[in-house]
Amino acid sequence: GAGVSQSPRYKVTKRGQDVALRCDPISGHVSLYWYRQALGQGPEFLTYFNYEAQQDKSGLPNDRFSAERPEGSISTLTIQRTEQRDSAMYRCASSTRDSDTQYFGPGTRLTVL
Amino acid sequence: GENVEQHPSTLSVQEGDSAVIKCTYSDSASNYFPWYKQELGKGPQLIIDIRSNVGEKKDQRIAVTLNKTAKHFSLHITETQPEDSAVYFCAASRVRDDKIIFGKGTRLHILP
């Protein structure tokens, strides 16, 4: 079946602009996670949801970052007033309630000029 | 919070030889330890995992060992093949439906 999908795959924006990154989890997956991966590093946790409830947002770097999952399926990660240091690969993962296995999407490569 | 250290950062082994990647973790409450393989341009993919009530787990050419007392765990790949070349990440998690803390990765090169 279809895996986790993310859009756009690539996003180039100018400093100061807002961006919205979308994640479509595997159908039926209850849990959804957002990570950020810098080049040559492991994924770094940002936030996660069970259904529509945001369970943990301790990894969000600052208040310019926010995420939502209003209907418990698709999630949007929004970065306001982007800065060059926000440039990274943003990855989404999902899992079922009964499993620890997280399935990762292909990521969105964000470049802030 | 949890901190996962991984080494080496780069590893080159001759095709057919074994590769070992080692990780340590800091949070004694962590009880789930997955290993992910990431190929160029792709997202991380789970290859094997182990829980804290088990000391070793094998799946064909891949095995993982866990020492809870010492808080370290290792990935062993035997009879390496060219398609094993990738970046491997160890990780740790406390409970189900919780965030995963990743190591910084090991770039594995399989030499012909």
CSV table of C-alpha atoms in Angstrom, one decimal, chain A residues 5-111:
chain,number,residue,atom,x,y,z
A,5,SER,CA,3.8,11.0,1.7
A,6,GLN,CA,5.0,14.5,2.1
A,7,SER,CA,4.6,17.7,0.1
A,8,PRO,CA,6.2,19.6,-1.3
A,9,ARG,CA,9.4,17.5,-1.8
A,10,TYR,CA,11.4,20.6,-2.2
A,11,LYS,CA,10.7,24.1,-1.0
A,12,VAL,CA,12.8,27.2,-1.6
A,13,THR,CA,11.7,30.3,0.2
A,14,LYS,CA,13.1,33.7,1.1
A,15,ARG,CA,14.0,34.6,4.6
A,16,GLY,CA,11.0,36.1,6.4
A,17,GLN,CA,8.4,34.1,4.5
A,18,ASP,CA,6.0,31.5,6.1
A,19,VAL,CA,6.1,27.9,4.9
A,20,ALA,CA,3.7,25.0,5.4
A,21,LEU,CA,4.8,21.5,5.0
A,22,ARG,CA,2.3,18.7,4.7
A,23,CYS,CA,2.4,15.1,5.8
A,24,ASP,CA,-0.1,12.4,4.8
A,25,PRO,CA,0.5,9.3,7.0
A,26,ILE,CA,-0.2,5.7,6.2
A,27,SER,CA,-3.9,5.1,6.2
A,28,GLY,CA,-5.1,4.1,9.7
A,29,HIS,CA,-1.9,5.1,11.5
A,30,VAL,CA,-2.9,6.8,14.7
A,31,SER,CA,0.5,8.4,15.6
A,32,LEU,CA,2.3,11.0,13.5
A,33,TYR,CA,5.7,12.4,14.2
A,34,TRP,CA,7.7,15.3,12.8
A,35,TYR,CA,11.5,15.3,12.7
A,36,ARG,CA,14.2,17.6,11.3
A,37,GLN,CA,17.3,16.1,9.8
A,38,ALA,CA,20.4,18.2,9.1
A,39,LEU,CA,22.9,17.0,6.6
A,40,GLY,CA,25.0,14.3,8.0
A,41,GLN,CA,23.0,14.0,11.2
A,42,GLY,CA,20.3,11.7,12.5
A,43,PRO,CA,16.6,12.9,12.6
A,44,GLU,CA,15.8,15.2,15.5
A,45,PHE,CA,12.4,15.0,17.1
A,46,LEU,CA,10.1,18.0,16.8
A,47,THR,CA,6.6,17.0,17.8
A,48,TYR,CA,4.1,14.2,17.6
A,49,PHE,CA,0.4,13.5,17.6
A,50,ASN,CA,-1.9,10.7,18.6
A,51,TYR,CA,-5.0,11.2,16.5
A,52,GLU,CA,-5.6,14.9,16.5
A,53,ALA,CA,-4.0,15.5,19.9
A,54,GLN,CA,-0.5,17.0,20.1
A,55,GLN,CA,1.2,14.8,22.7
A,56,ASP,CA,4.6,16.3,22.8
A,57,LYS,CA,6.0,19.5,21.2
A,58,SER,CA,9.2,19.7,23.3
A,59,GLY,CA,11.4,19.5,20.2
A,60,LEU,CA,10.0,22.5,18.4
A,61,PRO,CA,12.9,25.0,18.3
A,62,ASN,CA,10.9,28.1,19.1
A,63,ASP,CA,7.5,29.7,18.7
A,64,ARG,CA,7.9,30.2,15.0
A,65,PHE,CA,7.3,26.5,14.6
A,66,SER,CA,3.8,25.0,15.0
A,67,ALA,CA,2.0,21.9,13.9
A,68,GLU,CA,-1.5,20.7,13.6
A,69,ARG,CA,-3.5,17.6,12.8
A,70,PRO,CA,-7.1,18.8,13.0
A,71,GLU,CA,-8.8,15.6,11.8
A,72,GLY,CA,-6.4,13.1,13.0
A,73,SER,CA,-5.0,12.3,9.6
A,74,ILE,CA,-3.0,14.9,7.5
A,75,SER,CA,-0.7,17.1,9.4
A,76,THR,CA,0.8,20.5,8.6
A,77,LEU,CA,4.1,21.8,10.1
A,78,THR,CA,4.2,25.6,9.7
A,79,ILE,CA,7.3,27.7,10.1
A,80,GLN,CA,6.7,31.4,10.3
A,81,ARG,CA,9.2,34.1,9.4
A,82,THR,CA,11.7,31.6,8.1
A,83,GLU,CA,15.4,32.0,8.8
A,84,GLN,CA,18.4,30.5,7.1
A,85,ARG,CA,19.0,28.2,10.0
A,86,ASP,CA,15.7,26.6,9.4
A,87,SER,CA,17.1,25.0,6.2
A,88,ALA,CA,17.0,21.3,6.6
A,89,MET,CA,15.2,18.1,5.6
A,90,TYR,CA,11.9,17.8,7.4
A,91,ARG,CA,10.6,14.3,7.8
A,92,CYS,CA,7.3,12.9,8.9
A,93,ALA,CA,6.7,9.4,10.3
A,94,SER,CA,3.7,7.5,11.3
A,95,SER,CA,2.9,4.4,13.3
A,96,THR,CA,0.0,2.3,14.5
A,97,ARG,CA,-1.2,2.3,18.1
A,98,ASP,CA,0.0,-1.3,18.5
A,99,SER,CA,3.5,-0.9,17.2
A,100,ASP,CA,6.7,0.9,18.0
A,101,THR,CA,7.7,0.9,14.3
A,102,GLN,CA,7.7,4.3,12.7
A,103,TYR,CA,7.5,4.5,9.0
A,104,PHE,CA,9.2,7.6,7.5
A,105,GLY,CA,8.2,9.6,4.5
A,106,PRO,CA,10.6,10.9,1.8
A,107,GLY,CA,10.9,14.3,3.5
A,108,THR,CA,10.6,17.9,2.4
A,109,ARG,CA,13.9,19.7,1.7
A,110,LEU,CA,13.5,23.3,2.9
A,111,THR,CA,16.0,25.9,1.7
